[in-house]
Amino acid sequence: MKAAVVGAGWAGLAASVALREAGAKVTVFEAGHTPGGRARRVFHTEFDSPLDNGQHLLSGAYTHTLALMRRVGRNPDALLMRRPLRLASLDGRFHLSAPRLPAPLHMAVAILRARGLSWADRLATLRLMRGLKAMSWTPPRGWTVQHLLHYHGQSDALVRQLWEPLCLAALNTPLATASAALFARVLRDSLAGSREDSDLLLPCTDLSALWPDAAARQVTMRYGNTVRQIRPSAEGIDINQERFDAAVLAVPPAFAARLLDAPLREAGATGLLGALKAFDYLPIATLNLRLAEPWRLPEPMMMLREESARGHVGQWVFDRAQLAGDTKAGELAVVASVATGIADRNRQQTIEALIDQVAEQASRHPARLPSMPEVAAAELFIEKRATFAAVPGLTRPLNSTPWPTLALAGDWTDTGYPGVLEGAVRSGLQAARVLNPRAD
Ligand SMILES: Cc1cc2nc3c(=O)[nH]c(=O)nc-3n(C[C@H](O)[C@H](O)[C@H](O)COP(=O)(O)OP(=O)(O)OC[C@H]3O[C@@H](n4cnc5c(N)ncnc54)[C@H](O)[C@@H]3O)c2cc1C
């Protein structure tokens, strides 16, 4: 089979690996110049090693991603730092850590021992987990996360301290509009599965080097090659007027809608076209900081307290030097999800406020951390369309299309996950199976 994949994000590359393994000759069209899509390497002259377009975090429940890394010869144990779930705030006021106990005891003990939560809040957290389990982890379709938390009597303090940061990290959507069903799915997979599933996996290398580079080496890559025309039929598919037996379209839904507008109308599939056009997107900002001197955080990933009136809009800070195993200079990444206001604010003021947030909260840590060294270089990346808004009632298209020669892939397809890496990988594998049932 002569197969084309459009888009070299994690979904498209997962599809290309599965199709190649099933014997197809695969060509990947990618508009950019780096494999990885929204999770890719970015070079920057003021930083010694490559950065990412945005700091990412994986979990032990990302089983398909981890297996795919192995399939292309990459070792997740060496490339990802695996740590038991630990949520610790940089100011030292909150700390939740899962002990090495069998599931589900590890989570119960973690919650009961959490520092910074009242006893009432610890019990309310357990009540919510039990309530979700009783609902088989499927809250009513129209519910928002706010609705779910209110229904299970979670206090404002608990929401601020625990649920809001988790919801923003997992769904990149505000509590008031985030889908309770998708949030429950994330909680089920990462907190109510095996102990290993709740582990946090932090990349020790750039995101393209994790596995997209290796996957890209196995197929014919056409970088800088934007697909502008797709003509599917029952016999084959024309991509930019070149004939293939089959193709996976693994681009964001708005781009898929543009490319398939005429073919879908002609096929009478206006429902699918409408679904592709219905997605909204939300931004994520990542501030990369190179420090003048070494500086270690107590944990490689720590929570930040938000105070938006002061521009303190970061939710997490990552110690990238610690992750890279580098003992020379300090390097941090500060992440702000749902960064809707940031793009309109003054860039320099945004950077200064985020630096101030980290320095101030570190100065309050009970372990008396040395003061944050001077910042030698700062680079703020704003991904305006980082993820789709994970709102209730969204119609997520399947991987199949009206044509047997075309499958869809992307984190936005009907994966059951919000817009995350594991969803992208699963969608790519599923799209390959749609075209060739032997591809797995
Ligand atoms: C800043 C940021 C932080 C994130 N944090 C996390 C996290 O911590 N954990 C997590 O699991 N997920 C996270 N995500 C989400 C995760 O990155 C995405 O879910 C995933 O990368 C989506 O992959 P994809 O293949 O579906 O789409 P994409 O990565 O968008 O891939 C689509 C590809 O298609 C290409 N393309 C588009 N149009 C064309 C065309 N016409 N012709 C050719 N090529 C085309 C694009 O250039 C792109 O490479 C984050 C995302 C961002 C942006």
CSV table of C-alpha atoms and ligand atoms in Angstrom, one decimal:
chain,number,residue,atom,x,y,z
A,1,MET,CA,0.0,0.0,0.0
A,2,LYS,CA,1.2,3.5,-0.9
A,3,ALA,CA,0.0,5.6,2.1
A,4,ALA,CA,0.2,9.3,2.9
A,5,VAL,CA,0.0,10.9,6.3
A,6,VAL,CA,-0.7,14.6,6.5
A,7,GLY,CA,0.7,16.2,9.7
A,8,ALA,CA,3.8,15.0,11.6
A,9,GLY,CA,2.3,15.6,15.1
A,10,TRP,CA,2.2,12.7,17.6
A,11,ALA,CA,-1.1,11.5,16.0
A,12,GLY,CA,0.2,11.5,12.4
A,13,LEU,CA,3.6,9.9,13.4
A,14,ALA,CA,1.8,7.2,15.4
A,15,ALA,CA,-0.2,6.4,12.3
A,16,SER,CA,2.9,6.3,10.1
A,17,VAL,CA,4.6,3.9,12.5
A,18,ALA,CA,1.6,1.5,12.5
A,19,LEU,CA,1.1,1.7,8.7
A,20,ARG,CA,4.8,1.1,8.0
A,21,GLU,CA,4.9,-1.9,10.3
A,22,ALA,CA,1.9,-3.3,8.4
A,23,GLY,CA,3.9,-3.1,5.2
A,24,ALA,CA,2.8,0.2,3.7
A,25,LYS,CA,5.2,2.6,2.0
A,26,VAL,CA,4.6,5.8,3.9
A,27,THR,CA,5.1,9.5,2.9
A,28,VAL,CA,4.5,12.1,5.6
A,29,PHE,CA,3.6,15.7,4.5
A,30,GLU,CA,4.4,18.3,7.2
A,31,ALA,CA,4.0,22.0,6.8
A,32,GLY,CA,6.7,22.7,9.4
A,33,HIS,CA,10.3,21.6,9.6
A,34,THR,CA,10.4,19.5,12.8
A,35,PRO,CA,8.6,16.3,13.7
A,36,GLY,CA,6.3,16.6,16.8
A,37,GLY,CA,3.6,19.2,15.9
A,38,ARG,CA,2.4,20.9,19.1
A,39,ALA,CA,4.9,18.8,21.1
A,40,ARG,CA,8.2,19.6,19.4
A,41,ARG,CA,11.7,20.8,19.8
A,42,VAL,CA,12.5,24.5,19.2
A,43,PHE,CA,16.1,25.9,18.9
A,44,HIS,CA,16.9,29.2,20.6
A,45,THR,CA,20.3,30.9,20.5
A,46,GLU,CA,20.3,32.1,24.1
A,47,PHE,CA,19.8,28.6,25.5
A,48,ASP,CA,22.5,25.9,25.4
A,49,SER,CA,20.2,23.0,24.6
A,50,PRO,CA,17.0,22.9,22.6
A,51,LEU,CA,13.7,24.1,24.2
A,52,ASP,CA,10.2,22.8,23.5
A,53,ASN,CA,7.4,24.8,22.1
A,54,GLY,CA,5.7,24.2,25.5
A,55,GLN,CA,6.6,22.3,28.6
A,56,HIS,CA,4.8,18.9,28.6
A,57,LEU,CA,4.1,16.3,31.3
A,58,LEU,CA,3.1,12.7,30.7
A,59,SER,CA,1.6,10.1,33.1
A,60,GLY,CA,2.1,6.4,33.8
A,61,ALA,CA,-1.3,5.9,32.3
A,62,TYR,CA,0.0,6.9,28.8
A,63,THR,CA,0.5,3.2,28.0
A,64,HIS,CA,0.1,3.5,24.2
A,65,THR,CA,2.7,6.3,24.0
A,66,LEU,CA,5.2,4.4,26.1
A,67,ALA,CA,4.7,1.3,24.0
A,68,LEU,CA,5.1,3.3,20.8
A,69,MET,CA,8.4,4.8,22.0
A,70,ARG,CA,9.7,1.2,22.4
A,71,ARG,CA,8.4,0.2,19.0
A,72,VAL,CA,10.6,2.9,17.4
A,73,GLY,CA,13.6,1.9,19.5
A,74,ARG,CA,13.4,4.6,22.2
A,75,ASN,CA,13.6,3.7,25.9
A,76,PRO,CA,11.0,5.6,28.0
A,77,ASP,CA,12.8,4.5,31.2
A,78,ALA,CA,15.9,6.5,30.1
A,79,LEU,CA,14.2,9.4,28.4
A,80,LEU,CA,11.5,10.2,31.0
A,81,MET,CA,12.0,10.8,34.7
A,82,ARG,CA,9.3,8.6,36.4
A,83,ARG,CA,8.2,9.8,39.8
A,84,PRO,CA,5.4,8.8,42.1
A,85,LEU,CA,2.6,11.3,42.0
A,86,ARG,CA,3.7,14.3,44.1
A,87,LEU,CA,2.1,17.7,44.1
A,88,ALA,CA,4.0,20.2,46.1
A,89,SER,CA,3.6,24.0,46.0
A,90,LEU,CA,6.8,26.1,45.7
A,91,ASP,CA,5.7,28.2,48.7
A,92,GLY,CA,5.7,24.9,50.8
A,93,ARG,CA,2.0,25.3,51.9
A,94,PHE,CA,0.6,22.4,50.0
A,95,HIS,CA,2.0,18.9,49.6
A,96,LEU,CA,0.4,15.7,48.4
A,97,SER,CA,2.5,12.6,47.8
A,98,ALA,CA,1.5,9.1,46.8
A,99,PRO,CA,3.5,6.5,48.9
A,100,ARG,CA,4.7,3.3,47.2
A,101,LEU,CA,1.6,1.3,48.3
A,102,PRO,CA,-0.7,-0.9,46.1
A,103,ALA,CA,-3.6,0.9,44.4
A,104,PRO,CA,-6.0,2.3,45.5
A,105,LEU,CA,-4.4,2.6,48.9
A,106,HIS,CA,-1.7,4.8,47.6
A,107,MET,CA,-4.2,7.5,46.7
A,108,ALA,CA,-6.2,7.2,49.9
A,109,VAL,CA,-3.1,7.6,52.0
A,110,ALA,CA,-1.8,10.4,49.8
A,111,ILE,CA,-5.1,12.3,50.3
A,112,LEU,CA,-5.3,11.6,54.0
A,113,ARG,CA,-1.7,12.8,54.6
A,114,ALA,CA,-1.9,15.8,52.3
A,115,ARG,CA,-0.4,19.0,53.9
A,116,GLY,CA,-2.4,22.2,53.4
A,117,LEU,CA,-5.8,20.6,53.4
A,118,SER,CA,-8.2,20.6,56.4
A,119,TRP,CA,-9.5,17.2,57.5
A,120,ALA,CA,-12.9,18.2,56.1
A,121,ASP,CA,-11.3,18.8,52.7
A,122,ARG,CA,-9.4,15.5,52.8
A,123,LEU,CA,-12.6,13.6,53.4
A,124,ALA,CA,-14.4,15.6,50.8
A,125,THR,CA,-11.7,14.6,48.3
A,126,LEU,CA,-12.2,11.0,49.1
A,127,ARG,CA,-15.9,11.4,48.9
A,128,LEU,CA,-15.6,12.9,45.4
A,129,MET,CA,-13.4,9.9,44.2
A,130,ARG,CA,-15.9,7.5,45.7
A,131,GLY,CA,-18.8,9.4,44.1
A,132,LEU,CA,-17.2,9.2,40.7
A,133,LYS,CA,-16.5,5.5,41.1
A,134,ALA,CA,-20.2,5.0,42.0
A,135,MET,CA,-21.1,6.9,38.7
A,136,SER,CA,-18.7,4.5,36.9
A,137,TRP,CA,-16.5,7.5,36.2
A,138,THR,CA,-19.2,8.9,33.8
A,139,PRO,CA,-20.8,12.0,35.2
A,140,PRO,CA,-23.9,13.3,33.2
A,141,ARG,CA,-22.8,14.5,29.7
A,142,GLY,CA,-23.8,18.1,30.2
A,143,TRP,CA,-22.0,18.6,33.5
A,144,THR,CA,-19.0,21.0,33.9
A,145,VAL,CA,-16.2,20.3,36.3
A,146,GLN,CA,-17.6,23.2,38.5
A,147,HIS,CA,-21.0,21.4,38.6
A,148,LEU,CA,-19.3,18.1,39.5
A,149,LEU,CA,-17.3,19.7,42.3
A,150,HIS,CA,-20.3,21.6,43.7
A,151,TYR,CA,-22.4,18.4,43.6
A,152,HIS,CA,-19.8,16.6,45.7
A,153,GLY,CA,-19.5,19.5,48.2
A,154,GLN,CA,-15.9,20.5,47.5
A,155,SER,CA,-15.0,23.6,49.4
A,156,ASP,CA,-13.6,26.8,47.7
A,157,ALA,CA,-10.2,26.2,49.4
A,158,LEU,CA,-10.0,22.7,48.1
A,159,VAL,CA,-11.1,23.7,44.6
A,160,ARG,CA,-8.4,26.4,44.5
A,161,GLN,CA,-5.7,24.2,46.0
A,162,LEU,CA,-6.2,21.0,44.2
A,163,TRP,CA,-9.0,20.7,41.6
A,164,GLU,CA,-8.5,23.9,39.7
A,165,PRO,CA,-4.8,23.3,39.0
A,166,LEU,CA,-5.5,19.7,38.1
A,167,CYS,CA,-8.3,20.7,35.7
A,168,LEU,CA,-6.2,23.4,34.0
A,169,ALA,CA,-3.3,21.0,33.7
A,170,ALA,CA,-5.3,18.1,32.3
A,171,LEU,CA,-8.0,19.9,30.2
A,172,ASN,CA,-6.6,23.4,29.6
A,173,THR,CA,-10.1,24.6,30.1
A,174,PRO,CA,-11.6,26.7,33.0
A,175,LEU,CA,-13.6,24.8,35.7
A,176,ALA,CA,-16.8,26.7,34.7
A,177,THR,CA,-16.8,25.4,31.2
A,178,ALA,CA,-14.6,22.2,31.4
A,179,SER,CA,-16.3,18.8,30.7
A,180,ALA,CA,-16.8,16.8,33.9
A,181,ALA,CA,-16.8,13.6,31.8
A,182,LEU,CA,-13.3,14.3,30.4
A,183,PHE,CA,-12.0,15.3,33.8
A,184,ALA,CA,-13.4,12.1,35.3
A,185,ARG,CA,-11.7,10.1,32.6
A,186,VAL,CA,-8.3,11.7,33.4
A,187,LEU,CA,-8.9,11.1,37.2
A,188,ARG,CA,-9.9,7.5,36.5
A,189,ASP,CA,-6.9,6.7,34.4
A,190,SER,CA,-4.3,8.5,36.5
A,191,LEU,CA,-5.6,8.3,40.1
A,192,ALA,CA,-7.8,5.3,40.3
A,193,GLY,CA,-5.8,2.9,38.2
A,194,SER,CA,-2.6,1.0,39.3
A,195,ARG,CA,0.0,2.9,41.3
A,196,GLU,CA,2.2,3.1,38.3
A,197,ASP,CA,-0.6,4.8,36.3
A,198,SER,CA,-0.5,7.7,38.7
A,199,ASP,CA,3.2,8.2,38.2
A,200,LEU,CA,4.3,11.5,36.6
A,201,LEU,CA,6.7,11.2,33.7
A,202,LEU,CA,8.8,14.2,33.0
A,203,PRO,CA,10.7,14.5,29.7
A,204,CYS,CA,14.5,14.5,30.1
A,205,THR,CA,15.1,15.4,26.5
A,206,ASP,CA,13.4,17.6,24.0
A,207,LEU,CA,10.0,16.4,22.9
A,208,SER,CA,11.0,15.6,19.3
A,209,ALA,CA,13.9,13.5,20.5
A,210,LEU,CA,11.6,11.4,22.7
A,211,TRP,CA,10.3,9.4,19.7
A,212,PRO,CA,9.1,11.7,16.8
A,213,ASP,CA,12.6,12.0,15.3
A,214,ALA,CA,13.0,8.2,15.4
A,215,ALA,CA,9.6,7.7,13.8
A,216,ALA,CA,10.3,10.2,11.1
A,217,ARG,CA,13.6,8.4,10.2
A,218,GLN,CA,11.5,5.3,9.3
A,219,VAL,CA,9.4,7.0,6.6
A,220,THR,CA,9.7,9.4,3.7
A,221,MET,CA,9.3,12.9,5.3
A,222,ARG,CA,8.3,15.9,3.2
A,223,TYR,CA,9.0,18.9,5.4
A,224,GLY,CA,7.8,22.4,4.5
A,225,ASN,CA,5.2,20.7,2.4
A,226,THR,CA,1.7,22.1,3.1
A,227,VAL,CA,-1.1,20.1,1.8
A,228,ARG,CA,-3.7,22.3,0.0
A,229,GLN,CA,-5.8,19.8,-1.8
A,230,ILE,CA,-7.2,16.4,-0.9
A,231,ARG,CA,-9.5,14.5,-3.2
A,232,PRO,CA,-10.7,11.2,-1.7
A,233,SER,CA,-12.6,8.5,-3.6
A,234,ALA,CA,-13.4,4.8,-3.2
A,235,GLU,CA,-10.3,3.8,-5.3
A,236,GLY,CA,-7.6,6.0,-3.9
A,237,ILE,CA,-6.8,9.5,-2.8
A,238,ASP,CA,-5.1,12.5,-4.4
A,239,ILE,CA,-3.0,14.7,-2.1
A,240,ASN,CA,-1.7,17.8,-3.8
A,241,GLN,CA,-2.6,16.0,-7.1
A,242,GLU,CA,-0.4,13.0,-6.3
A,243,ARG,CA,-2.1,9.6,-6.1
A,244,PHE,CA,-2.0,7.4,-3.0
A,245,ASP,CA,-3.9,4.2,-2.1
A,246,ALA,CA,-4.9,5.7,1.3
A,247,ALA,CA,-4.2,8.6,3.6
A,248,VAL,CA,-4.5,9.7,7.2
A,249,LEU,CA,-5.4,13.3,7.7
A,250,ALA,CA,-3.8,14.2,11.1
A,251,VAL,CA,-4.1,18.0,11.3
A,252,PRO,CA,-6.1,20.2,13.7
A,253,PRO,CA,-9.9,20.1,13.0
A,254,ALA,CA,-10.2,23.6,11.6
A,255,PHE,CA,-7.5,22.7,8.9
A,256,ALA,CA,-9.2,19.4,8.2
A,257,ALA,CA,-12.5,21.3,7.7
A,258,ARG,CA,-10.9,23.6,5.2
A,259,LEU,CA,-9.2,20.7,3.3
A,260,LEU,CA,-12.3,18.5,3.2
A,261,ASP,CA,-15.0,21.2,2.8
A,262,ALA,CA,-15.9,20.5,-0.9
A,263,PRO,CA,-15.5,16.6,-0.7
A,264,LEU,CA,-17.6,16.4,2.5
A,265,ARG,CA,-20.3,18.6,1.0
A,266,GLU,CA,-20.3,16.5,-2.2
A,267,ALA,CA,-20.6,13.3,-0.1
A,268,GLY,CA,-23.5,14.9,1.9
A,269,ALA,CA,-21.5,14.5,5.1
A,270,THR,CA,-22.3,18.0,6.5
A,271,GLY,CA,-22.6,16.6,10.0
A,272,LEU,CA,-18.9,15.7,10.0
A,273,LEU,CA,-18.0,19.1,8.5
A,274,GLY,CA,-20.1,20.9,11.2
A,275,ALA,CA,-18.3,18.9,13.9
A,276,LEU,CA,-14.9,19.8,12.5
A,277,LYS,CA,-15.8,23.5,12.5
A,278,ALA,CA,-17.3,23.4,16.0
A,279,PHE,CA,-14.0,23.2,18.0
A,280,ASP,CA,-12.8,26.2,20.0
A,281,TYR,CA,-9.2,26.5,21.1
A,282,LEU,CA,-7.4,27.8,24.2
A,283,PRO,CA,-3.8,29.0,24.6
A,284,ILE,CA,-1.0,27.8,26.9
A,285,ALA,CA,2.0,30.0,27.6
A,286,THR,CA,5.5,28.7,28.6
A,287,LEU,CA,8.2,31.0,29.9
A,288,ASN,CA,11.7,29.5,29.6
A,289,LEU,CA,14.3,31.0,31.9
A,290,ARG,CA,18.1,30.5,31.8
A,291,LEU,CA,19.5,31.6,35.2
A,292,ALA,CA,23.0,33.1,35.6
A,293,GLU,CA,23.9,30.5,38.2
A,294,PRO,CA,22.8,27.0,39.2
A,295,TRP,CA,19.6,26.8,41.2
A,296,ARG,CA,17.7,23.7,42.2
A,297,LEU,CA,14.0,23.5,43.1
A,298,PRO,CA,13.1,20.9,45.8
A,299,GLU,CA,11.1,19.0,43.2
A,300,PRO,CA,11.5,18.9,39.4
A,301,MET,CA,7.9,20.1,39.0
A,302,MET,CA,6.2,22.3,41.5
A,303,MET,CA,2.8,24.1,41.8
A,304,LEU,CA,2.6,27.9,41.8
A,305,ARG,CA,-0.1,29.9,43.5
A,306,GLU,CA,-2.0,32.2,41.1
A,307,GLU,CA,-2.7,35.8,41.8
A,308,SER,CA,-3.8,37.1,38.4
A,309,ALA,CA,-4.2,40.8,39.6
A,310,ARG,CA,-0.4,40.8,40.0
A,311,GLY,CA,0.2,38.9,36.7
A,312,HIS,CA,1.1,35.8,38.7
A,313,VAL,CA,-0.6,33.6,36.3
A,314,GLY,CA,1.8,30.6,36.2
A,315,GLN,CA,0.4,27.3,37.7
A,316,TRP,CA,3.5,25.1,37.5
A,317,VAL,CA,7.3,25.5,37.4
A,318,PHE,CA,9.6,22.9,36.0
A,319,ASP,CA,13.3,22.6,36.9
A,320,ARG,CA,14.6,21.8,33.4
A,321,ALA,CA,18.2,21.7,34.5
A,322,GLN,CA,17.3,18.9,37.0
A,323,LEU,CA,15.5,17.0,34.3
A,324,ALA,CA,18.4,17.2,31.9
A,325,GLY,CA,20.7,16.0,34.6
A,326,ASP,CA,22.7,19.2,34.1
A,327,THR,CA,24.6,20.6,37.0
A,328,LYS,CA,25.8,23.9,35.4
A,329,ALA,CA,23.2,26.7,35.0
A,330,GLY,CA,19.7,26.8,36.3
A,331,GLU,CA,16.9,26.5,33.8
A,332,LEU,CA,13.2,26.7,34.5
A,333,ALA,CA,10.0,26.5,32.6
A,334,VAL,CA,6.9,28.3,34.0
A,335,VAL,CA,3.6,27.1,32.6
A,336,ALA,CA,0.3,29.1,32.4
A,337,SER,CA,-2.6,27.2,31.0
A,338,VAL,CA,-5.8,28.9,29.7
A,339,ALA,CA,-3.4,31.8,29.0
A,340,THR,CA,-6.2,33.8,27.4
A,341,GLY,CA,-5.1,37.2,28.7
A,342,ILE,CA,-1.4,36.8,28.2
A,343,ALA,CA,-1.3,37.4,24.4
A,344,ASP,CA,-2.9,40.9,24.8
A,345,ARG,CA,-0.6,42.0,27.7
A,346,ASN,CA,2.7,43.7,27.4
A,347,ARG,CA,5.2,40.9,26.8
A,348,GLN,CA,8.0,42.2,29.0
A,349,GLN,CA,5.6,42.9,31.9
A,350,THR,CA,4.2,39.4,31.6
A,351,ILE,CA,7.7,37.9,31.8
A,352,GLU,CA,8.7,40.1,34.7
A,353,ALA,CA,5.5,39.2,36.6
A,354,LEU,CA,6.1,35.5,36.1
A,355,ILE,CA,9.7,35.7,37.3
A,356,ASP,CA,8.5,37.7,40.3
A,357,GLN,CA,5.9,34.9,41.0
A,358,VAL,CA,8.6,32.2,41.1
A,359,ALA,CA,11.1,34.2,43.1
A,360,GLU,CA,8.5,35.3,45.7
A,361,GLN,CA,7.0,31.9,46.2
A,362,ALA,CA,10.4,30.2,46.4
A,363,SER,CA,11.4,32.7,49.1
A,364,ARG,CA,8.5,31.4,51.2
A,365,HIS,CA,9.5,27.7,51.0
A,366,PRO,CA,10.2,26.4,54.5
A,367,ALA,CA,13.5,24.8,53.4
A,368,ARG,CA,14.9,28.3,53.0
A,369,LEU,CA,15.9,28.0,49.4
A,370,PRO,CA,18.7,30.3,48.2
A,371,SER,CA,17.3,33.4,46.4
A,372,MET,CA,16.6,32.9,42.8
A,373,PRO,CA,19.6,33.9,40.7
A,374,GLU,CA,19.4,36.6,38.1
A,375,VAL,CA,17.7,35.7,34.8
A,376,ALA,CA,20.3,35.5,32.0
A,377,ALA,CA,17.8,34.8,29.2
A,378,ALA,CA,14.0,34.6,29.0
A,379,GLU,CA,11.8,33.4,26.2
A,380,LEU,CA,8.0,33.3,26.3
A,381,PHE,CA,6.2,31.0,24.0
A,382,ILE,CA,2.5,31.4,23.6
A,383,GLU,CA,0.7,28.6,21.7
A,384,LYS,CA,-2.6,30.3,20.9
A,385,ARG,CA,-4.3,27.1,19.8
A,386,ALA,CA,-2.6,24.8,22.3
A,387,THR,CA,-5.6,22.5,22.8
A,388,PHE,CA,-9.3,22.4,21.9
A,389,ALA,CA,-11.6,23.7,24.6
A,390,ALA,CA,-12.7,20.5,26.4
A,391,VAL,CA,-16.3,21.6,27.0
A,392,PRO,CA,-19.3,19.3,27.7
A,393,GLY,CA,-21.4,18.0,24.8
A,394,LEU,CA,-18.7,18.3,22.1
A,395,THR,CA,-19.1,16.0,19.1
A,396,ARG,CA,-15.8,14.3,18.6
A,397,PRO,CA,-15.5,12.8,15.1
A,398,LEU,CA,-14.6,9.2,14.7
A,399,ASN,CA,-11.5,8.2,12.7
A,400,SER,CA,-13.4,6.8,9.8
A,401,THR,CA,-14.8,9.0,7.0
A,402,PRO,CA,-17.3,8.5,4.1
A,403,TRP,CA,-14.3,7.1,2.1
A,404,PRO,CA,-12.5,3.8,2.9
A,405,THR,CA,-9.3,5.5,1.6
A,406,LEU,CA,-9.2,8.3,4.2
A,407,ALA,CA,-9.0,8.2,8.0
A,408,LEU,CA,-8.8,11.1,10.5
A,409,ALA,CA,-6.4,11.4,13.4
A,410,GLY,CA,-5.7,14.0,16.1
A,411,ASP,CA,-6.2,14.6,19.8
A,412,TRP,CA,-9.6,16.0,18.9
A,413,THR,CA,-11.0,12.8,17.5
A,414,ASP,CA,-13.3,10.7,19.7
A,415,THR,CA,-10.5,9.4,22.0
A,416,GLY,CA,-12.4,9.9,25.3
A,417,TYR,CA,-9.4,12.0,26.4
A,418,PRO,CA,-9.0,15.8,26.4
A,419,GLY,CA,-6.4,17.3,24.1
A,420,VAL,CA,-3.4,15.3,25.3
A,421,LEU,CA,-0.5,13.3,23.9
A,422,GLU,CA,-1.9,9.9,24.8
A,423,GLY,CA,-5.2,10.8,23.0
A,424,ALA,CA,-3.2,11.9,19.9
A,425,VAL,CA,-1.1,8.7,19.8
A,426,ARG,CA,-4.2,6.5,20.3
A,427,SER,CA,-6.1,8.3,17.5
A,428,GLY,CA,-3.1,7.8,15.1
A,429,LEU,CA,-3.0,4.1,15.8
A,430,GLN,CA,-6.8,3.8,15.4
A,431,ALA,CA,-6.7,5.7,12.1
A,432,ALA,CA,-4.1,3.3,10.8
A,433,ARG,CA,-6.4,0.4,11.8
A,434,VAL,CA,-9.2,2.0,9.9
A,435,LEU,CA,-7.2,1.9,6.7
A,436,ASN,CA,-5.6,-1.5,7.3
A,437,PRO,CA,-7.0,-3.8,10.0
A,438,ARG,CA,-3.5,-5.4,10.3
A,439,ALA,CA,-2.0,-2.1,11.4
A,440,ASP,CA,-1.9,-2.1,15.2
B,1,LIG,C1,2.0,24.4,25.1
B,1,LIG,C2,1.4,23.1,25.2
B,1,LIG,C3,1.4,22.3,26.3
B,1,LIG,C4,0.8,21.0,26.4
B,1,LIG,N1,1.0,20.3,27.5
B,1,LIG,C5,0.6,19.0,27.4
B,1,LIG,C6,1.0,18.1,28.5
B,1,LIG,O1,1.6,18.5,29.5
B,1,LIG,N2,0.6,16.8,28.4
B,1,LIG,C7,-0.1,16.3,27.3
B,1,LIG,O2,-0.4,15.1,27.3
B,1,LIG,N3,-0.5,17.2,26.3
B,1,LIG,C8,-0.1,18.5,26.3
B,1,LIG,N4,-0.4,19.3,25.3
B,1,LIG,C9,-1.3,18.8,24.2
B,1,LIG,C10,-0.5,18.0,23.2
B,1,LIG,O3,0.7,18.7,22.7
B,1,LIG,C11,-1.4,17.7,22.0
B,1,LIG,O4,-2.5,16.9,22.4
B,1,LIG,C12,-0.7,16.9,20.9
B,1,LIG,O5,0.6,17.3,20.6
B,1,LIG,C13,-1.6,16.9,19.6
B,1,LIG,O6,-1.0,16.2,18.6
B,1,LIG,P1,-1.7,16.0,17.2
B,1,LIG,O7,-0.8,15.1,16.3
B,1,LIG,O8,-3.1,15.6,17.4
B,1,LIG,O9,-1.8,17.5,16.5
B,1,LIG,P2,-0.6,18.5,16.1
B,1,LIG,O10,0.5,18.3,17.0
B,1,LIG,O11,-1.2,19.8,16.0
B,1,LIG,O12,-0.2,18.0,14.7
B,1,LIG,C14,-0.7,18.5,13.5
B,1,LIG,C15,0.5,18.6,12.5
B,1,LIG,O13,-0.1,18.9,11.2
B,1,LIG,C16,0.7,19.9,10.6
B,1,LIG,N5,-0.1,20.5,9.5
B,1,LIG,C17,-1.3,21.2,9.7
B,1,LIG,N6,-1.8,21.5,8.5
B,1,LIG,C18,-1.1,21.0,7.6
B,1,LIG,C19,-1.1,20.9,6.2
B,1,LIG,N7,-2.2,21.5,5.5
B,1,LIG,N8,-0.2,20.2,5.5
B,1,LIG,C20,0.8,19.6,6.1
B,1,LIG,N9,0.9,19.6,7.5
B,1,LIG,C21,0.0,20.3,8.2
B,1,LIG,C22,1.1,20.8,11.7
B,1,LIG,O14,2.3,21.6,11.3
B,1,LIG,C23,1.4,19.8,12.8
B,1,LIG,O15,2.7,19.4,12.8
B,1,LIG,C24,0.1,20.6,25.2
B,1,LIG,C25,0.0,21.4,24.1
B,1,LIG,C26,0.7,22.6,24.0
B,1,LIG,C27,0.6,23.4,22.8
